[in-house]
Structure formats: structure tokens, C-alpha cells
mmCIF file of C-alpha atoms and ligand atoms in Angstrom:
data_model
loop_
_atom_site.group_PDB
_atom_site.id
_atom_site.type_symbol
_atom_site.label_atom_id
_atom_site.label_comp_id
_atom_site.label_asym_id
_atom_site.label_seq_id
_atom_site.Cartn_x
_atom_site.Cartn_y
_atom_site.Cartn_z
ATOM 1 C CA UNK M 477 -26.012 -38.772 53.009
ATOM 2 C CA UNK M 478 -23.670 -37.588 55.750
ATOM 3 C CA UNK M 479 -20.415 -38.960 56.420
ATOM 4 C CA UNK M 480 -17.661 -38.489 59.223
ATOM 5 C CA UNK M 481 -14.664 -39.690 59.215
ATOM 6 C CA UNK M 482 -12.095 -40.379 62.404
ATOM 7 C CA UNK M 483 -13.178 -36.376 62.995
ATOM 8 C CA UNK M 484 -11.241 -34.432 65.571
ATOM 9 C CA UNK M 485 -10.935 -31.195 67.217
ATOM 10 C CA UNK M 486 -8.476 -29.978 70.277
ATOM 11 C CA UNK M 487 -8.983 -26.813 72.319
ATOM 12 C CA UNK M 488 -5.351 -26.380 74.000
ATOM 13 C CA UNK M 489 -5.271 -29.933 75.234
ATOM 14 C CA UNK M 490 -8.533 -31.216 75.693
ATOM 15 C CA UNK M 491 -9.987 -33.217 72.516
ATOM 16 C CA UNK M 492 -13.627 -32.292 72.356
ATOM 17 C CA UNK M 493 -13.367 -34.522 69.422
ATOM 18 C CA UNK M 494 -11.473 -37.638 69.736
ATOM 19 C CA UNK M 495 -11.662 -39.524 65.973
ATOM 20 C CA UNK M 496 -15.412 -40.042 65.864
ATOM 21 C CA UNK M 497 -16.861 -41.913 63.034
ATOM 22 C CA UNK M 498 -20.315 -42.781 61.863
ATOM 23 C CA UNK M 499 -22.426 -41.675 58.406
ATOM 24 C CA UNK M 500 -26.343 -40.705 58.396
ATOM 25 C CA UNK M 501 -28.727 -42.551 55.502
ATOM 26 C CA UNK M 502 -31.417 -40.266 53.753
ATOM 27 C CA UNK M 503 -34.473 -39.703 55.587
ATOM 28 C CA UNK M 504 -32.885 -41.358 59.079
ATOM 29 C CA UNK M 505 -33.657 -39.127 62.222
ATOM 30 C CA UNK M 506 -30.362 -39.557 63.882
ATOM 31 C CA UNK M 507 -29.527 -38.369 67.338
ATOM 32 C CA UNK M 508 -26.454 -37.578 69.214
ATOM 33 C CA UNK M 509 -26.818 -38.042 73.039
ATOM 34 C CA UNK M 510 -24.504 -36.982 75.425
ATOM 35 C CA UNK M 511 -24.053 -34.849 78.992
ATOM 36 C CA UNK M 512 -22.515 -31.215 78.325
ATOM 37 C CA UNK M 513 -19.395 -31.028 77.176
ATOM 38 C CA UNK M 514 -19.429 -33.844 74.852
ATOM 39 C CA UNK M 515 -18.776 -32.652 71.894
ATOM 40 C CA UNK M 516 -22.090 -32.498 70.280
ATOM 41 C CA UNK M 517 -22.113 -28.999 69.135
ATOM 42 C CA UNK M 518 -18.381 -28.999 67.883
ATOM 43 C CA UNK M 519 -19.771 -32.223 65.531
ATOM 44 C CA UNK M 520 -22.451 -30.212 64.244
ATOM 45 C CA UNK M 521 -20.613 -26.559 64.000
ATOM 46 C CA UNK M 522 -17.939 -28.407 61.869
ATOM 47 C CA UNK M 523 -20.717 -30.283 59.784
ATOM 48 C CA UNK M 524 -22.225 -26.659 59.552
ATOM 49 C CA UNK M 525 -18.692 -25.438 58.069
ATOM 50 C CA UNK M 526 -18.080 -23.364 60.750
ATOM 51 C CA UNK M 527 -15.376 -24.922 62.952
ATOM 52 C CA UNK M 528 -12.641 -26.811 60.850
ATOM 53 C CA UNK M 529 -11.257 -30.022 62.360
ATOM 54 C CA UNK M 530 -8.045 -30.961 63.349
ATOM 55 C CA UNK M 531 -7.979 -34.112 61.531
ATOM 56 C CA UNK M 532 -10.327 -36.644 59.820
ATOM 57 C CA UNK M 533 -12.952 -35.554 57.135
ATOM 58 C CA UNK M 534 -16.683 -34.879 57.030
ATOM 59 C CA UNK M 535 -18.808 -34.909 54.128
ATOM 60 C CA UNK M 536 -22.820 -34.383 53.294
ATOM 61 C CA UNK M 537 -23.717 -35.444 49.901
ATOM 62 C CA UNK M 538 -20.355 -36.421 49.070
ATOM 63 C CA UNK M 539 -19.205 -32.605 49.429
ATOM 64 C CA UNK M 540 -16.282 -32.326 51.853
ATOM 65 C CA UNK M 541 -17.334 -30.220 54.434
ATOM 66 C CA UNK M 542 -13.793 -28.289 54.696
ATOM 67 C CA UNK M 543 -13.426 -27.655 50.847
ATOM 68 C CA UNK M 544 -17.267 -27.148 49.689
ATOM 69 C CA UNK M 545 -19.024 -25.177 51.880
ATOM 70 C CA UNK M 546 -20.562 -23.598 49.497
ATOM 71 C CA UNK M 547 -22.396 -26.662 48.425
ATOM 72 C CA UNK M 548 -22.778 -27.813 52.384
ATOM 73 C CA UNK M 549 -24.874 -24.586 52.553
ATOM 74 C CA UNK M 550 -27.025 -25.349 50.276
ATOM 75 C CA UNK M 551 -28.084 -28.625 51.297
ATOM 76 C CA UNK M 552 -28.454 -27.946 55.305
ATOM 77 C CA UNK M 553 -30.703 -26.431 56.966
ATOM 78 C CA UNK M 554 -29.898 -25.490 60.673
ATOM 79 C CA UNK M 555 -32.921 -25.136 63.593
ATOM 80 C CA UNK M 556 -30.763 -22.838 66.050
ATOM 81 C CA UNK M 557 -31.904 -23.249 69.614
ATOM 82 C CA UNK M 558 -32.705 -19.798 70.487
ATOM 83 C CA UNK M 559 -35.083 -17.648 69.445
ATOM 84 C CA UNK M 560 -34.183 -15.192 67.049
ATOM 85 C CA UNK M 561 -37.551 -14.356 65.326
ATOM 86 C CA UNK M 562 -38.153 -11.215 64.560
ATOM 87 C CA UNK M 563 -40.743 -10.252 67.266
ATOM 88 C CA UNK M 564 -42.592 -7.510 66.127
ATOM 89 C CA UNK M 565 -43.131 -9.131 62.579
ATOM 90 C CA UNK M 566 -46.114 -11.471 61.791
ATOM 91 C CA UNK M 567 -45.470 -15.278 61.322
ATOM 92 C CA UNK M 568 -45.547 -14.442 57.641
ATOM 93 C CA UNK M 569 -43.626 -11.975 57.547
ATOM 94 C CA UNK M 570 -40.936 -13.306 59.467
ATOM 95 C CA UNK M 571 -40.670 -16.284 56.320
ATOM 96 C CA UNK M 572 -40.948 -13.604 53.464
ATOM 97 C CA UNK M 573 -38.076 -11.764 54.817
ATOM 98 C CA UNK M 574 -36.162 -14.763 55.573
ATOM 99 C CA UNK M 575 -37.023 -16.070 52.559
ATOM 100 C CA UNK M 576 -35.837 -12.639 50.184
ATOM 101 C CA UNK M 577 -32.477 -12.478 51.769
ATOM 102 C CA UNK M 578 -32.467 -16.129 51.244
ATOM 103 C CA UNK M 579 -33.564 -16.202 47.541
ATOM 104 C CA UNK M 580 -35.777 -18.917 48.109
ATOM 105 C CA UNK M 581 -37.315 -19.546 45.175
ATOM 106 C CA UNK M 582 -41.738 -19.406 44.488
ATOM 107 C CA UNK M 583 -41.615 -18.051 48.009
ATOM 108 C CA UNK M 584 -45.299 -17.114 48.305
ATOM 109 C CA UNK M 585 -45.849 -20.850 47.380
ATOM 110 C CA UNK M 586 -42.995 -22.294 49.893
ATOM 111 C CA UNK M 587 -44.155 -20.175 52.525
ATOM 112 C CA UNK M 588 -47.620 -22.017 52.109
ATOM 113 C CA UNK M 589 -45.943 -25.320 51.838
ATOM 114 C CA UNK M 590 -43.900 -24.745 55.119
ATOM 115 C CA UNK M 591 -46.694 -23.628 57.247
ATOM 116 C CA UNK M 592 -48.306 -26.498 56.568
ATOM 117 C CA UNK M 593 -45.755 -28.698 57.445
ATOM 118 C CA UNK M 594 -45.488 -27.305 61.226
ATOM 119 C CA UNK M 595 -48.879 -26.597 61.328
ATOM 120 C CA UNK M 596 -49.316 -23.088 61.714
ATOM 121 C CA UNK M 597 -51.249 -21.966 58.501
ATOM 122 C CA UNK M 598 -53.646 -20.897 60.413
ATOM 123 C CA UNK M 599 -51.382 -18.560 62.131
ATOM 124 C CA UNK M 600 -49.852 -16.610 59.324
ATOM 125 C CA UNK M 601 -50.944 -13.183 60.212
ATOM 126 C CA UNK M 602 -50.041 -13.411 63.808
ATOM 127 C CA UNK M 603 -47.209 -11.524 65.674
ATOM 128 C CA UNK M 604 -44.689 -13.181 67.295
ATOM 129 C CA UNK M 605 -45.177 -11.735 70.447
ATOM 130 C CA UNK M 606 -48.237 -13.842 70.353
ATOM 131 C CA UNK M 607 -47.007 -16.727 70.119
ATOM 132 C CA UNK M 608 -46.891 -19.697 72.537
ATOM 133 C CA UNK M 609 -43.109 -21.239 72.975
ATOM 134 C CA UNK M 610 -44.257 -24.053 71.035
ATOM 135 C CA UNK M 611 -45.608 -22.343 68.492
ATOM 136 C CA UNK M 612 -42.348 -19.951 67.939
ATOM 137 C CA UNK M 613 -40.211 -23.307 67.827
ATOM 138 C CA UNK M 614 -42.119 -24.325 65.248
ATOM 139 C CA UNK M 615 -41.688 -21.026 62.910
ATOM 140 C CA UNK M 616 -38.365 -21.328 63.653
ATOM 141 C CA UNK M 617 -38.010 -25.003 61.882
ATOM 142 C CA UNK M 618 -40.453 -23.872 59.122
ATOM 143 C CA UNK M 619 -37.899 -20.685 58.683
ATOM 144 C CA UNK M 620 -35.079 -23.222 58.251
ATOM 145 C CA UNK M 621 -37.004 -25.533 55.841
ATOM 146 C CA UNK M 622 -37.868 -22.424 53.182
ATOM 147 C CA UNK M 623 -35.102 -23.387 50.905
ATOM 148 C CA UNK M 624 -36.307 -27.114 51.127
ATOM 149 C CA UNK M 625 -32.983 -28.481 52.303
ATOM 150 C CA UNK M 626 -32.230 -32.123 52.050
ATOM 151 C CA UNK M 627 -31.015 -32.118 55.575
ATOM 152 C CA UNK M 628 -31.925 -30.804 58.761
ATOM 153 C CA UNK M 629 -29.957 -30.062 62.329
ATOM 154 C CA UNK M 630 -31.346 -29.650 64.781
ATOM 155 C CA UNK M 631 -29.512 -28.499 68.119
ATOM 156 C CA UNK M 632 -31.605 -29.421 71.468
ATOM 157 C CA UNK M 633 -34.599 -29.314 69.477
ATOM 158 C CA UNK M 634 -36.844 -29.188 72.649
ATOM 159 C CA UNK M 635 -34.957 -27.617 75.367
ATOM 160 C CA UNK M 636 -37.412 -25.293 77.559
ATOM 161 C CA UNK M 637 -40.562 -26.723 76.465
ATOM 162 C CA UNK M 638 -43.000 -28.696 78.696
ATOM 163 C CA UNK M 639 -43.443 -31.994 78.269
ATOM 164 C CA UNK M 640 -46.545 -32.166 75.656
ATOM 165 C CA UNK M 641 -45.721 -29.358 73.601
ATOM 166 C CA UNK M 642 -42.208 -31.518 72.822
ATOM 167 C CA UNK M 643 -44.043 -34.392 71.595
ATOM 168 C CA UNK M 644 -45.981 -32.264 68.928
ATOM 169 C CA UNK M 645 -42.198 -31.339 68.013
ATOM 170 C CA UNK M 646 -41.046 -34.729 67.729
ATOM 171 C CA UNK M 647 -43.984 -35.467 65.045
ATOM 172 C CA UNK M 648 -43.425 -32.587 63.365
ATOM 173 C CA UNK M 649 -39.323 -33.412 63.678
ATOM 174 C CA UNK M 650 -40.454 -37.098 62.308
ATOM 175 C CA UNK M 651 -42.718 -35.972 59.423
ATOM 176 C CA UNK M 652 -39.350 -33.903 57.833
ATOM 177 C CA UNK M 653 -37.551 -37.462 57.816
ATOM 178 C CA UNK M 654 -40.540 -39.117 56.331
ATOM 179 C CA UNK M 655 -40.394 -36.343 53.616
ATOM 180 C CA UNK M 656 -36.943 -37.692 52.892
ATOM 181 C CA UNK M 657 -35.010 -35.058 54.482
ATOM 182 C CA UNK M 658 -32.093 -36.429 56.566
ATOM 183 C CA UNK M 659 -32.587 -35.366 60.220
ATOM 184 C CA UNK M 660 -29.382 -35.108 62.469
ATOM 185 C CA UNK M 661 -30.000 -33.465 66.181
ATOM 186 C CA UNK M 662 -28.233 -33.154 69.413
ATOM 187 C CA UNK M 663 -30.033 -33.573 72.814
ATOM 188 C CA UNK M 664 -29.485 -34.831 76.270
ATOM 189 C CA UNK M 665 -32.543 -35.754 76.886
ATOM 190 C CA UNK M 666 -32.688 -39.545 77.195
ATOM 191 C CA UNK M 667 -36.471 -39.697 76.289
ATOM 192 C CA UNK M 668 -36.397 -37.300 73.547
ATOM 193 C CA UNK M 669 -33.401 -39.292 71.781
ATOM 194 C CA UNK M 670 -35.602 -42.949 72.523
ATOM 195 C CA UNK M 671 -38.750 -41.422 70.832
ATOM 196 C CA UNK M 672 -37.528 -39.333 68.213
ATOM 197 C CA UNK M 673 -34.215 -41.094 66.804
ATOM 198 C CA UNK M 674 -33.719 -43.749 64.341
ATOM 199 C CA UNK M 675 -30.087 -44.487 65.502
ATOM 200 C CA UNK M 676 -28.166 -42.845 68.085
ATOM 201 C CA UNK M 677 -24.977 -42.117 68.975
ATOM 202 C CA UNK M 678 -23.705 -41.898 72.472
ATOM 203 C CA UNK M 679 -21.040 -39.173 72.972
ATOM 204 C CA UNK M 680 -18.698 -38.718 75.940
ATOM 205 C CA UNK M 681 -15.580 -36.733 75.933
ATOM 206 C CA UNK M 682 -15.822 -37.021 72.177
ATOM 207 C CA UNK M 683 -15.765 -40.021 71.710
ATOM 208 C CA UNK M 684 -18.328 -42.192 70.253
ATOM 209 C CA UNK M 685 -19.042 -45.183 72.476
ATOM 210 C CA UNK M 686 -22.096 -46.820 71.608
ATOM 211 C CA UNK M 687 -23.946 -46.226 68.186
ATOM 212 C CA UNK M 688 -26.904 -48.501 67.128
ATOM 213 C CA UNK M 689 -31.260 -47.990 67.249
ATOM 214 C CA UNK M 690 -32.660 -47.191 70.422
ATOM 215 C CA UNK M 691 -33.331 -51.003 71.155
ATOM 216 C CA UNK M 692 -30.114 -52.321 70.140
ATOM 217 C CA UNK M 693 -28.876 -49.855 72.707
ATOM 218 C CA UNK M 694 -31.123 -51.000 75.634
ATOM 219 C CA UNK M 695 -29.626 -54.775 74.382
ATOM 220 C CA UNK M 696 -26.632 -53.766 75.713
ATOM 221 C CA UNK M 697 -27.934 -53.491 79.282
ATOM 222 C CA UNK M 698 -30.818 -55.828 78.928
ATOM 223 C CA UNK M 699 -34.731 -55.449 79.051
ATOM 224 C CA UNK M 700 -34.786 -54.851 83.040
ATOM 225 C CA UNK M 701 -33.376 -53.012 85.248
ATOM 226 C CA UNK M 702 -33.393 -53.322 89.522
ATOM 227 C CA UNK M 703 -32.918 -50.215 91.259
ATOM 228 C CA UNK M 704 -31.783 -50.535 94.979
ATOM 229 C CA UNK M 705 -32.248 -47.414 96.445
ATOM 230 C CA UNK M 706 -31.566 -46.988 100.363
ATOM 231 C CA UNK M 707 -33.840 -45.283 103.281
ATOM 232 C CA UNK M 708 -32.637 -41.807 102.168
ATOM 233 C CA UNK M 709 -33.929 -42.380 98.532
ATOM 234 C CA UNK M 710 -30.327 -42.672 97.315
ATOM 235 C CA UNK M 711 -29.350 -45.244 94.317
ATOM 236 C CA UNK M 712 -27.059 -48.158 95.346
ATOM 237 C CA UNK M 713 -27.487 -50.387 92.597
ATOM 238 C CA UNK M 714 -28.657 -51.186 89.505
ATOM 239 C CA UNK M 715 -29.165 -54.860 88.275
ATOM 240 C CA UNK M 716 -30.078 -55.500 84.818
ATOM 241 C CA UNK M 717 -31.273 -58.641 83.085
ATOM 242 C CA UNK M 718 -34.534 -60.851 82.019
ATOM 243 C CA UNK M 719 -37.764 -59.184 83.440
ATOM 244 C CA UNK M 720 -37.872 -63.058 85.522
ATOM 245 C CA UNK M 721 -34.008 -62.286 87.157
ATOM 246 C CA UNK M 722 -34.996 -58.611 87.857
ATOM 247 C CA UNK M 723 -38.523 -59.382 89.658
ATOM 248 C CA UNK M 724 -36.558 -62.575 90.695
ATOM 249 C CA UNK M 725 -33.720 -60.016 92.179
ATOM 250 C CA UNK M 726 -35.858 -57.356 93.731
ATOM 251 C CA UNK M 727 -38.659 -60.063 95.637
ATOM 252 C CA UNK M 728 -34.602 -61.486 97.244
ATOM 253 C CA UNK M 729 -33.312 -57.749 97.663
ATOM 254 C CA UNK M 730 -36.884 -57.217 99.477
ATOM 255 C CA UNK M 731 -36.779 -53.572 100.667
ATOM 256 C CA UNK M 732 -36.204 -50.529 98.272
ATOM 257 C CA UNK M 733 -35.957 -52.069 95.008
ATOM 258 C CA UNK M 734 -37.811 -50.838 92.134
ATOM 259 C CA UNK M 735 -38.428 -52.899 88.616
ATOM 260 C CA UNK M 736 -38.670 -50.857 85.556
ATOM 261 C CA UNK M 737 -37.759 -50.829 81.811
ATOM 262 C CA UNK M 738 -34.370 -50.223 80.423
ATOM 263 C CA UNK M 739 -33.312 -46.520 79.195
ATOM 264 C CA UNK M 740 -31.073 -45.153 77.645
ATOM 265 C CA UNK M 741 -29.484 -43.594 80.503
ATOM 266 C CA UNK M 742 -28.312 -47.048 81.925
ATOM 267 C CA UNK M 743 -26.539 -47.653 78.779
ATOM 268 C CA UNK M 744 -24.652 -44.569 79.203
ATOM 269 C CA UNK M 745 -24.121 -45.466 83.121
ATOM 270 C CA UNK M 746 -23.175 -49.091 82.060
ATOM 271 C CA UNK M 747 -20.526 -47.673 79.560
ATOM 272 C CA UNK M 748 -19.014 -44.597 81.280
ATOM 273 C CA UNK M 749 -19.719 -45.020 85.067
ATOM 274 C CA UNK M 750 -21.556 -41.704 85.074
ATOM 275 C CA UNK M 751 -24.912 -39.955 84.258
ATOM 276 C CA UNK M 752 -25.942 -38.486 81.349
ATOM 277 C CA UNK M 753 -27.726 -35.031 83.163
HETATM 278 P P1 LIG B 1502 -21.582 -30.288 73.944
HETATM 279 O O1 LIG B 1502 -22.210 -29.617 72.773
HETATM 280 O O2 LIG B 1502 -21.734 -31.788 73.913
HETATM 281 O O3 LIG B 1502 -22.005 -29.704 75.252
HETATM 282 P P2 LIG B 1502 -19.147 -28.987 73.049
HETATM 283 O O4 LIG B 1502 -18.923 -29.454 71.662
HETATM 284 O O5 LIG B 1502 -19.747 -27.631 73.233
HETATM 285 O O6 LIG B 1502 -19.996 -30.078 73.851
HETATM 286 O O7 LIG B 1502 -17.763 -28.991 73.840
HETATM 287 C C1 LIG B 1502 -16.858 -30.084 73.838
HETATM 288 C C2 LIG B 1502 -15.594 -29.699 74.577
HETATM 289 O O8 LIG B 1502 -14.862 -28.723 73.835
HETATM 290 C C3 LIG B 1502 -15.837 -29.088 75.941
HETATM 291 O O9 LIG B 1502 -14.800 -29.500 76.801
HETATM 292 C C4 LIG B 1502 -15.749 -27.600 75.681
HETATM 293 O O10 LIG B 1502 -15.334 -26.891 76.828
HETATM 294 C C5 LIG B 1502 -14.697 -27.535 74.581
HETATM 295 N N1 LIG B 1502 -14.914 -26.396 73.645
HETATM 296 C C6 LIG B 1502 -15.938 -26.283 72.779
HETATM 297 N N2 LIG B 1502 -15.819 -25.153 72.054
HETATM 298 C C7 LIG B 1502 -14.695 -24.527 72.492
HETATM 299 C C8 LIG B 1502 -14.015 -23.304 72.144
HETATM 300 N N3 LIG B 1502 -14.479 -22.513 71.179
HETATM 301 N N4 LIG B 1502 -12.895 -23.017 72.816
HETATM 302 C C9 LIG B 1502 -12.394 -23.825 73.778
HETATM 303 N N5 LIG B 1502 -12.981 -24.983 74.159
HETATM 304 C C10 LIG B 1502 -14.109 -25.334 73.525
#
């Protein structure tokens, strides 16, 4: 469904895209990870036909991204991280006028459809205003799936909400993919990316340095991880390996050792030296 090519993009001298290849099947949830900086959003504003690259090609159902926007337009639908409802408008009216300057066809009967899908039918004649943050985030992604697009981006789909109000995103994020749509988002949040995503790819300073399912990811490290962390609660070490070696390792270590699962954060740590936030 979406394929990318040896993509890049300079800014004066510093790649923010440095030949980054991968393609996206048809109803995956796929998920780019990486700190700030990375490149995520010049991937996605040049998949979105809005930044042109350098070099390399980009295509979404086999229309070139540089030479068919038109097309490209017509098939993605973008959730844009901030708000930009209109606030003083009901939840229902917000989709009509969307959906008029849209031409979204049997709108009445999409505008049904959508609420549904993100749950809020039962908020169609409420204003904005009086909506929880949740709840607005959730318009927002119905807004973008009016014109029933075949594939969905979604940038930092859960940035500034609390912790249980971004898992009722995630299902409603998963139930587009199981509807077939192709799902492609950017995040840096480690757990959002190991729930949510099919595959991921790991950017840093645009390049593309680890790509594979959550667990295949976590492979790379191993299952366990040791943390040795001194008297001042600072991290000196991290051991991976068989959950035996790291209980094995921290019972030797004695003091200030902690035993926990692999994330995805030590794979990034393992492959660049660094932190991901
Ligand atoms: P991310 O979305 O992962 O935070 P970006 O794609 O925004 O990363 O940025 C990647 C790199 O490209 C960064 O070094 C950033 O400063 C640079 N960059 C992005 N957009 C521009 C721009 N319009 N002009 C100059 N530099 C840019």
C-alpha cells in the first residue's frame, strides 16, 4: 500500500532524511518511533505531498507521491495533532461542514457511520467546548475518516492525553486497521508504539535503523534486562539476556539492580547509545 524508496531530504546540511526505505501492507498499523528531530514528520509531510524530497521516491497505491498528488489526496486521510475544531460548532456540525467543503459523498449517512466508529454518536449535538480532550481527539479522527480514506496518518496520535484516555485511542486507532484502512503514525512514546503498532520503524537522524514487530525488536536486546542503578538513583548499566542470566546477574550485582522486561527503549539505547525522550 505505501512504499518509500531510499527517501531523502537536506535542510542546508543536515539530512533529516538520510535514504530511508521500508513499504506499509493494507490494514498494518505501522509506527515510526524516534526522539525529536528524527525525521518523522518530514517522512510523513512528504508522504502527505507537501514537502518534496531530495532524492528517492515515495508512493501510496502505486501513485508517486511527487507526480500524483492529486490521487495521494484522495486516498489519505491525515489526524493533525492539534486541535483545530471549530469550537463553537456542535460535534455534528463540525463533520457536516467538513464534510460540504469536502464533498464527501451520502454525508448525513457517513457522518452516522463515523460517529460510530469513535464512539461518539451519542454526542452529536454537543459543542465542542464541551468536550473532554479525549473526546475532541476523537472528532478529530472521525473528521479525517469522512471521505473513507484507505489510509490513515496519524502524527503523535496521543500526545497530551492521560494515560487511560490513550488506550481508548489506541482501540479506536486499531479498529480503522481492522477495517482495512492502512494506519501509518509517528510517536515517541515507547509504550504507545509497543501496544498500538504492527511493525515499527526506529528513526534517528533519519535514518532507519531497526524495522521489524514489536517482539522482533525486543529480540534484538533479549527478553531481560538488569538495571544497575547507583545510591543516587542514577543508571550505570544495563544487562540484557535470558530471564535465568538477568536474575542470575542482579542476585551477583546484589545492591541496586532491578529485573524487568525488555522495551523498546533499550533497543533504541542498544543501537544508538542514547535515549529515545
Ligand atoms: P521529528 O518529526 O522526528 O521531530 P523532523 O522531521 O521535524 O523530526 O526534523 C528532522 C530534522 O530536519 C531536524 O533536524 C529538523 O531541525 C530539520 N527540519 C525539519 N523541517 C525543517 C525545515 N522546514 N527547515 C529546516 N530544517 C528542518
Amino acid at each position: 500500500m505505501i512504499e518509500v524508496n531510499d527517501i531523502r531530504k537536506t535542510y542546508g546540511k543536515v539530512p533529516a532524511l538520510d535514504g530511508v526505505s521500508f513499504s506499509i501492507a493494507r490494514g498494518e498499523v505501522f509506527g515510526l518511533l524516534g526522539p525529536n528531530g528524527a525525521g518523522k514528520s518530514t517522512l510523513i509531510r512528504m508522504l502527505t505531498c507537501l514537502t518534496r524530497p531530495d532524492g528517492g521516491s515515495a508512493s501510496i497505491g502505486g501513485h508517486d507521491v511527487v507526480t500524483n498528488a492529486a490521487a495521494i489526496k484522495s486516498l489519505v486521510g491525515v489526524v493533525p495533532q492539534e486541535n483545530n475544531l471549530d469550537r463553537d460548532l456542535s460535534v455534528e456540525e463540525n463533520l457536516h461542514i467538513y464534510g460540504m467543503l469536502h464533498r464527501v459523498k451520502n454525508l448525513s449517512h457517513r457522518i452516522d457511520e463515523v460517529l460510530a466508529e469513535v464512539e461518539l454518536s451519542d454526542r452529536r449535538d454537543s459543542v465542542v467546548t464541551s468536550l473532554s480532550g479525549g473526546m475532541k481527539r476523537r472528532l478529530i479522527i472521525a473528521r479525517s475518516l469522512l471521505s473513507d480514506p484507505a489510509a490513515l496518518f496519524f502524527d503523535e496520535p496521543s500526545i497530551g492525553l492521560d494515560p487511560q484516555i490513550r488506550r481508548q485511542l489506541w482501540e479506536i486507532v486499531r479498529r480503522t486497521a481492522r477495517s482495512g484502512r492502512t494506519v501509518l503514525l509517528t510517536t515517541h512514546y515507547i509504550e504507545e508504539a509497543d501496544a498500538l503498532c504492527d511493525r515499527i520503524g526506529i528513526l534517528a537522524k533519519g535514518k532507519l535503523i531497526a524495522l521489524g514487530s514489536p517482539a522482533a525488536l525486543r529480540e534484538m536486546v533479549g527478553p531481560y534486562v538488569v538495571d544497575r542503578i547507583d545510591d543516587n538513583g542514577r543508571l550505570l548499566q544495563h544487562i540484557s539476556g535470558t530471564r535465568e542470566k538477568a536474575h542470575e546477574i542482579a542476585r551477583n550485582l546484589e545492591n541496586g539492580c532491578t529485573v524487568r522486561k525488555t522495551n523498546l527503549e533499550d533497543v533504541f539505547v542498544k543501537l544508538t547509545g542514547e535515549r529515545i525522550e
